[in-house]
Amino acid sequence: MKKVIYPGTFDPVTFGHIDIIKRSVELFDRVIVTVAKNPGKTSLFSVEERVDMLKESLKEYDRVEVDSFNGLVVEHAREVGAVGIIRGLRAVSDFEYEFQMALMNRKLDGELTTIFLMPHEKFTYLNSTIVRNLAQFQGDVSDFVPEIVVKKLAERFVKK
Ligand code: COA
């Protein structure tokens, strides 16, 4: 059984992430979507909230699991028995960072392969920061994130 891990901050999950997850499910038997605690980033939602939003958004996919990790992604990949790490590449600007990360992960664990998937081009400009900014100023985010995320963002940024 080929299992892969899809790590990220997911603050919050967007349709761009879900596009990558759908493509991964077509290629692998099991996909573990894993939320990074990432101390380097200040997040809007707690890890538990991010996990819950992912679970709700992905409930129709029975070969997808959602969890979280703290530490190195390669260690978590080993713990869950993954053969590879999925990452999305949206534009050339993603490349350098992703290239460094993939090579570092390969140095840390030569058995793990990073697999890059391209989301649909309509998600090229999308990221979680844009979604958070839009929601903060009461912009409509329903084209970019699942319903549960629209709801959670509205609760977080109540109009005063
Ligand atoms: N569609 C839309 N947006 C996407 C996307 C897609 N398909 N793929 C990525 N993004 C966006 C995210 O929303 C995020 O946006 P933001 O910065 O505005 O919040 C941004 O791209 C970065 O995405 P993410 O995939 O969450 O990467 P990250 O850099 O925050 O986290 C980890 C990457 C968690 C995999 C990495 O930090 C990690 O491995 N941490 C553990 C420590 C470790 O092992 N280090 C050694 C490796 S060098």
PDB file of C-alpha atoms and ligand atoms in Angstrom:
ATOM      1  CA  MET A   1       0.000   0.000   0.000  1.00  0.00           C
ATOM      2  CA  LYS A   2       1.525   3.337  -1.065  1.00  0.00           C
ATOM      3  CA  LYS A   3       0.987   5.994   1.567  1.00  0.00           C
ATOM      4  CA  VAL A   4       2.068   9.642   1.213  1.00  0.00           C
ATOM      5  CA  ILE A   5       2.108  12.587   3.521  1.00  0.00           C
ATOM      6  CA  TYR A   6       0.958  16.111   2.540  1.00  0.00           C
ATOM      7  CA  PRO A   7       2.340  18.544   5.121  1.00  0.00           C
ATOM      8  CA  GLY A   8       1.496  22.223   5.425  1.00  0.00           C
ATOM      9  CA  THR A   9       0.392  25.011   7.718  1.00  0.00           C
ATOM     10  CA  PHE A  10      -3.192  25.031   6.362  1.00  0.00           C
ATOM     11  CA  ASP A  11      -4.126  28.298   8.103  1.00  0.00           C
ATOM     12  CA  PRO A  12      -6.745  27.798   6.722  1.00  0.00           C
ATOM     13  CA  VAL A  13      -7.165  25.054   4.097  1.00  0.00           C
ATOM     14  CA  THR A  14      -8.099  26.432   0.659  1.00  0.00           C
ATOM     15  CA  PHE A  15      -9.505  24.913  -2.555  1.00  0.00           C
ATOM     16  CA  GLY A  16      -5.911  25.014  -3.850  1.00  0.00           C
ATOM     17  CA  HIS A  17      -4.837  22.544  -1.141  1.00  0.00           C
ATOM     18  CA  ILE A  18      -7.908  20.392  -1.804  1.00  0.00           C
ATOM     19  CA  ASP A  19      -7.041  20.296  -5.505  1.00  0.00           C
ATOM     20  CA  ILE A  20      -3.610  18.844  -4.593  1.00  0.00           C
ATOM     21  CA  ILE A  21      -5.227  16.321  -2.224  1.00  0.00           C
ATOM     22  CA  LYS A  22      -7.640  15.136  -4.957  1.00  0.00           C
ATOM     23  CA  ARG A  23      -4.730  14.606  -7.355  1.00  0.00           C
ATOM     24  CA  SER A  24      -2.776  12.722  -4.671  1.00  0.00           C
ATOM     25  CA  VAL A  25      -5.703  10.378  -3.953  1.00  0.00           C
ATOM     26  CA  GLU A  26      -5.767   9.432  -7.638  1.00  0.00           C
ATOM     27  CA  LEU A  27      -2.109   8.417  -7.487  1.00  0.00           C
ATOM     28  CA  PHE A  28      -1.692   6.855  -4.044  1.00  0.00           C
ATOM     29  CA  ASP A  29      -3.609   4.456  -1.805  1.00  0.00           C
ATOM     30  CA  ARG A  30      -3.602   6.631   1.281  1.00  0.00           C
ATOM     31  CA  VAL A  31      -2.944  10.342   1.811  1.00  0.00           C
ATOM     32  CA  ILE A  32      -2.147  11.741   5.251  1.00  0.00           C
ATOM     33  CA  VAL A  33      -2.761  15.460   5.356  1.00  0.00           C
ATOM     34  CA  THR A  34      -0.692  16.701   8.253  1.00  0.00           C
ATOM     35  CA  VAL A  35      -0.833  20.100   9.944  1.00  0.00           C
ATOM     36  CA  ALA A  36       2.519  21.532  11.004  1.00  0.00           C
ATOM     37  CA  LYS A  37       2.747  23.254  14.368  1.00  0.00           C
ATOM     38  CA  ASN A  38       5.386  25.518  12.656  1.00  0.00           C
ATOM     39  CA  PRO A  39       6.738  27.838  15.402  1.00  0.00           C
ATOM     40  CA  GLY A  40       8.106  30.143  12.671  1.00  0.00           C
ATOM     41  CA  LYS A  41       4.604  31.255  11.654  1.00  0.00           C
ATOM     42  CA  THR A  42       1.988  33.038  13.750  1.00  0.00           C
ATOM     43  CA  SER A  43      -1.264  31.355  12.905  1.00  0.00           C
ATOM     44  CA  LEU A  44      -4.829  32.631  12.997  1.00  0.00           C
ATOM     45  CA  PHE A  45      -6.282  29.210  13.869  1.00  0.00           C
ATOM     46  CA  SER A  46      -4.985  26.703  16.427  1.00  0.00           C
ATOM     47  CA  VAL A  47      -3.660  23.349  15.213  1.00  0.00           C
ATOM     48  CA  GLU A  48      -6.866  21.684  16.497  1.00  0.00           C
ATOM     49  CA  GLU A  49      -9.059  24.125  14.573  1.00  0.00           C
ATOM     50  CA  ARG A  50      -7.005  23.615  11.389  1.00  0.00           C
ATOM     51  CA  VAL A  51      -7.257  19.840  11.760  1.00  0.00           C
ATOM     52  CA  ASP A  52     -11.031  20.050  12.332  1.00  0.00           C
ATOM     53  CA  MET A  53     -11.571  22.265   9.273  1.00  0.00           C
ATOM     54  CA  LEU A  54      -9.545  19.846   7.128  1.00  0.00           C
ATOM     55  CA  LYS A  55     -11.478  16.832   8.474  1.00  0.00           C
ATOM     56  CA  GLU A  56     -14.808  18.468   7.723  1.00  0.00           C
ATOM     57  CA  SER A  57     -13.674  19.576   4.237  1.00  0.00           C
ATOM     58  CA  LEU A  58     -12.319  16.124   3.361  1.00  0.00           C
ATOM     59  CA  LYS A  59     -14.993  13.880   4.889  1.00  0.00           C
ATOM     60  CA  GLU A  60     -16.044  12.483   1.490  1.00  0.00           C
ATOM     61  CA  TYR A  61     -12.549  11.070   0.887  1.00  0.00           C
ATOM     62  CA  ASP A  62     -12.275   7.753   2.698  1.00  0.00           C
ATOM     63  CA  ARG A  63      -8.603   7.252   1.814  1.00  0.00           C
ATOM     64  CA  VAL A  64      -7.539  10.579   3.326  1.00  0.00           C
ATOM     65  CA  GLU A  65      -6.549  11.004   6.976  1.00  0.00           C
ATOM     66  CA  VAL A  66      -5.807  14.241   8.810  1.00  0.00           C
ATOM     67  CA  ASP A  67      -3.356  14.619  11.681  1.00  0.00           C
ATOM     68  CA  SER A  68      -0.748  17.056  13.013  1.00  0.00           C
ATOM     69  CA  PHE A  69       2.936  16.965  13.840  1.00  0.00           C
ATOM     70  CA  ASN A  70       5.557  18.857  15.735  1.00  0.00           C
ATOM     71  CA  GLY A  71       9.169  18.607  14.620  1.00  0.00           C
ATOM     72  CA  LEU A  72      10.655  17.329  11.400  1.00  0.00           C
ATOM     73  CA  VAL A  73       8.383  16.321   8.553  1.00  0.00           C
ATOM     74  CA  VAL A  74      10.663  13.367   7.677  1.00  0.00           C
ATOM     75  CA  GLU A  75      10.256  11.959  11.198  1.00  0.00           C
ATOM     76  CA  HIS A  76       6.492  12.136  10.978  1.00  0.00           C
ATOM     77  CA  ALA A  77       6.577  10.594   7.496  1.00  0.00           C
ATOM     78  CA  ARG A  78       8.587   7.678   8.899  1.00  0.00           C
ATOM     79  CA  GLU A  79       6.209   7.305  11.882  1.00  0.00           C
ATOM     80  CA  VAL A  80       3.191   6.934   9.607  1.00  0.00           C
ATOM     81  CA  GLY A  81       4.999   4.735   7.065  1.00  0.00           C
ATOM     82  CA  ALA A  82       4.835   7.177   4.142  1.00  0.00           C
ATOM     83  CA  VAL A  83       6.932   6.595   1.019  1.00  0.00           C
ATOM     84  CA  GLY A  84       6.796  10.216  -0.105  1.00  0.00           C
ATOM     85  CA  ILE A  85       6.040  13.832   0.699  1.00  0.00           C
ATOM     86  CA  ILE A  86       3.542  15.686  -1.498  1.00  0.00           C
ATOM     87  CA  ARG A  87       4.059  19.396  -2.157  1.00  0.00           C
ATOM     88  CA  GLY A  88       2.171  21.742  -4.441  1.00  0.00           C
ATOM     89  CA  LEU A  89       3.959  23.974  -6.940  1.00  0.00           C
ATOM     90  CA  ARG A  90       1.836  26.933  -7.997  1.00  0.00           C
ATOM     91  CA  ALA A  91       4.332  29.170  -9.762  1.00  0.00           C
ATOM     92  CA  VAL A  92       8.044  29.549 -10.422  1.00  0.00           C
ATOM     93  CA  SER A  93       8.236  31.664  -7.262  1.00  0.00           C
ATOM     94  CA  ASP A  94       7.485  28.549  -5.175  1.00  0.00           C
ATOM     95  CA  PHE A  95      10.362  26.651  -6.752  1.00  0.00           C
ATOM     96  CA  GLU A  96      13.458  27.811  -4.884  1.00  0.00           C
ATOM     97  CA  TYR A  97      12.004  27.303  -1.421  1.00  0.00           C
ATOM     98  CA  GLU A  98      10.496  23.951  -2.373  1.00  0.00           C
ATOM     99  CA  PHE A  99      13.748  22.827  -4.030  1.00  0.00           C
ATOM    100  CA  GLN A 100      15.744  23.605  -0.860  1.00  0.00           C
ATOM    101  CA  MET A 101      13.209  21.878   1.346  1.00  0.00           C
ATOM    102  CA  ALA A 102      13.066  18.773  -0.861  1.00  0.00           C
ATOM    103  CA  LEU A 103      16.862  18.456  -0.962  1.00  0.00           C
ATOM    104  CA  MET A 104      17.140  18.950   2.798  1.00  0.00           C
ATOM    105  CA  ASN A 105      14.470  16.322   3.403  1.00  0.00           C
ATOM    106  CA  ARG A 106      16.278  13.929   1.060  1.00  0.00           C
ATOM    107  CA  LYS A 107      19.515  14.542   2.968  1.00  0.00           C
ATOM    108  CA  LEU A 108      17.690  13.789   6.231  1.00  0.00           C
ATOM    109  CA  ASP A 109      16.065  10.648   4.824  1.00  0.00           C
ATOM    110  CA  GLY A 110      17.254   9.297   1.484  1.00  0.00           C
ATOM    111  CA  GLU A 111      14.338   6.835   1.309  1.00  0.00           C
ATOM    112  CA  LEU A 112      11.694   9.572   1.166  1.00  0.00           C
ATOM    113  CA  THR A 113      10.863  11.148  -2.190  1.00  0.00           C
ATOM    114  CA  THR A 114       9.244  14.562  -2.544  1.00  0.00           C
ATOM    115  CA  ILE A 115       6.540  14.565  -5.207  1.00  0.00           C
ATOM    116  CA  PHE A 116       5.481  17.911  -6.695  1.00  0.00           C
ATOM    117  CA  LEU A 117       1.973  18.331  -8.025  1.00  0.00           C
ATOM    118  CA  MET A 118       0.574  21.386  -9.802  1.00  0.00           C
ATOM    119  CA  PRO A 119      -2.877  22.583  -8.750  1.00  0.00           C
ATOM    120  CA  HIS A 120      -5.278  23.911 -11.376  1.00  0.00           C
ATOM    121  CA  GLU A 121      -3.992  27.241 -12.746  1.00  0.00           C
ATOM    122  CA  LYS A 122      -7.013  29.054 -11.302  1.00  0.00           C
ATOM    123  CA  PHE A 123      -5.344  28.570  -7.883  1.00  0.00           C
ATOM    124  CA  THR A 124      -1.972  30.011  -8.915  1.00  0.00           C
ATOM    125  CA  TYR A 125      -2.505  33.281  -7.064  1.00  0.00           C
ATOM    126  CA  LEU A 126      -4.206  31.755  -4.028  1.00  0.00           C
ATOM    127  CA  ASN A 127      -2.676  31.336  -0.591  1.00  0.00           C
ATOM    128  CA  SER A 128      -3.908  31.317   2.991  1.00  0.00           C
ATOM    129  CA  THR A 129      -2.611  34.833   3.734  1.00  0.00           C
ATOM    130  CA  ILE A 130      -4.739  36.326   0.934  1.00  0.00           C
ATOM    131  CA  VAL A 131      -7.793  34.461   2.252  1.00  0.00           C
ATOM    132  CA  ARG A 132      -7.176  35.664   5.814  1.00  0.00           C
ATOM    133  CA  ASN A 133      -6.722  39.273   4.612  1.00  0.00           C
ATOM    134  CA  LEU A 134      -9.856  39.168   2.524  1.00  0.00           C
ATOM    135  CA  ALA A 135     -11.911  37.741   5.408  1.00  0.00           C
ATOM    136  CA  GLN A 136     -10.543  40.303   7.838  1.00  0.00           C
ATOM    137  CA  PHE A 137     -12.062  43.077   5.713  1.00  0.00           C
ATOM    138  CA  GLN A 138     -15.344  41.163   5.214  1.00  0.00           C
ATOM    139  CA  GLY A 139     -14.499  40.201   1.608  1.00  0.00           C
ATOM    140  CA  ASP A 140     -16.274  37.200   0.087  1.00  0.00           C
ATOM    141  CA  VAL A 141     -13.999  34.139   0.415  1.00  0.00           C
ATOM    142  CA  SER A 142     -16.544  31.531  -0.674  1.00  0.00           C
ATOM    143  CA  ASP A 143     -14.853  30.971  -4.068  1.00  0.00           C
ATOM    144  CA  PHE A 144     -11.579  30.060  -2.366  1.00  0.00           C
ATOM    145  CA  VAL A 145     -12.317  27.977   0.730  1.00  0.00           C
ATOM    146  CA  PRO A 146     -14.781  25.263   1.842  1.00  0.00           C
ATOM    147  CA  GLU A 147     -18.005  26.204   3.639  1.00  0.00           C
ATOM    148  CA  ILE A 148     -16.709  25.313   7.100  1.00  0.00           C
ATOM    149  CA  VAL A 149     -13.766  27.696   6.593  1.00  0.00           C
ATOM    150  CA  VAL A 150     -16.075  30.498   5.408  1.00  0.00           C
ATOM    151  CA  LYS A 151     -18.027  30.012   8.649  1.00  0.00           C
ATOM    152  CA  LYS A 152     -14.963  29.884  10.911  1.00  0.00           C
ATOM    153  CA  LEU A 153     -13.475  33.000   9.288  1.00  0.00           C
ATOM    154  CA  ALA A 154     -16.757  34.887   9.707  1.00  0.00           C
ATOM    155  CA  GLU A 155     -16.824  33.938  13.406  1.00  0.00           C
ATOM    156  CA  ARG A 156     -13.212  35.032  13.839  1.00  0.00           C
ATOM    157  CA  PHE A 157     -13.649  38.382  12.092  1.00  0.00           C
ATOM    158  CA  VAL A 158     -17.000  39.526  13.432  1.00  0.00           C
ATOM    159  CA  LYS A 159     -17.932  42.932  12.003  1.00  0.00           C
ATOM    160  CA  LYS A 160     -17.771  45.574  14.713  1.00  0.00           C
TER     161      LYS A 160
HETATM  162  N1  COA B   1      -3.089  26.175  -3.008  1.00  0.00           N
HETATM  163  C1  COA B   1      -3.176  27.314  -2.355  1.00  0.00           C
HETATM  164  N2  COA B   1      -2.248  27.739  -1.485  1.00  0.00           N
HETATM  165  C2  COA B   1      -1.190  26.944  -1.259  1.00  0.00           C
HETATM  166  C3  COA B   1      -1.044  25.709  -1.907  1.00  0.00           C
HETATM  167  C4  COA B   1      -2.057  25.335  -2.827  1.00  0.00           C
HETATM  168  N3  COA B   1      -2.015  24.201  -3.510  1.00  0.00           N
HETATM  169  N4  COA B   1       0.102  25.152  -1.502  1.00  0.00           N
HETATM  170  C5  COA B   1       0.656  26.002  -0.621  1.00  0.00           C
HETATM  171  N5  COA B   1      -0.125  27.076  -0.480  1.00  0.00           N
HETATM  172  C6  COA B   1       0.152  28.269   0.336  1.00  0.00           C
HETATM  173  C7  COA B   1      -0.266  28.079   1.753  1.00  0.00           C
HETATM  174  O1  COA B   1      -1.600  28.439   1.960  1.00  0.00           O
HETATM  175  C8  COA B   1       0.694  28.979   2.481  1.00  0.00           C
HETATM  176  O2  COA B   1       0.208  30.286   2.443  1.00  0.00           O
HETATM  177  P1  COA B   1       0.616  31.403   3.508  1.00  0.00           P
HETATM  178  O3  COA B   1       2.115  31.409   3.634  1.00  0.00           O
HETATM  179  O4  COA B   1       0.042  32.610   2.900  1.00  0.00           O
HETATM  180  O5  COA B   1      -0.053  31.040   4.805  1.00  0.00           O
HETATM  181  C9  COA B   1       1.974  28.953   1.639  1.00  0.00           C
HETATM  182  O6  COA B   1       1.563  28.511   0.378  1.00  0.00           O
HETATM  183  C10 COA B   1       3.022  28.024   2.197  1.00  0.00           C
HETATM  184  O7  COA B   1       2.432  26.794   2.309  1.00  0.00           O
HETATM  185  P2  COA B   1       2.619  25.530   3.202  1.00  0.00           P
HETATM  186  O8  COA B   1       2.427  24.418   2.265  1.00  0.00           O
HETATM  187  O9  COA B   1       1.730  25.577   4.363  1.00  0.00           O
HETATM  188  O10 COA B   1       4.093  25.565   3.562  1.00  0.00           O
HETATM  189  P3  COA B   1       4.827  26.106   4.803  1.00  0.00           P
HETATM  190  O11 COA B   1       6.046  26.671   4.246  1.00  0.00           O
HETATM  191  O12 COA B   1       3.998  26.963   5.668  1.00  0.00           O
HETATM  192  O13 COA B   1       5.060  24.765   5.623  1.00  0.00           O
HETATM  193  C11 COA B   1       6.137  22.617   6.023  1.00  0.00           C
HETATM  194  C12 COA B   1       5.794  23.741   5.083  1.00  0.00           C
HETATM  195  C13 COA B   1       5.184  22.467   7.154  1.00  0.00           C
HETATM  196  C14 COA B   1       6.074  21.424   5.163  1.00  0.00           C
HETATM  197  C15 COA B   1       7.557  22.904   6.501  1.00  0.00           C
HETATM  198  O14 COA B   1       7.613  24.107   7.201  1.00  0.00           O
HETATM  199  C16 COA B   1       8.075  21.784   7.340  1.00  0.00           C
HETATM  200  O15 COA B   1       8.418  20.752   6.835  1.00  0.00           O
HETATM  201  N6  COA B   1       8.160  22.001   8.665  1.00  0.00           N
HETATM  202  C17 COA B   1       8.678  21.017   9.582  1.00  0.00           C
HETATM  203  C18 COA B   1      10.161  21.245   9.887  1.00  0.00           C
HETATM  204  C19 COA B   1      11.034  20.475   8.958  1.00  0.00           C
HETATM  205  O16 COA B   1      10.883  19.295   8.737  1.00  0.00           O
HETATM  206  N7  COA B   1      12.029  21.145   8.433  1.00  0.00           N
HETATM  207  C20 COA B   1      12.989  20.527   7.529  1.00  0.00           C
HETATM  208  C21 COA B   1      12.631  20.721   6.103  1.00  0.00           C
HETATM  209  S1  COA B   1      13.620  22.000   5.434  1.00  0.00           S
END
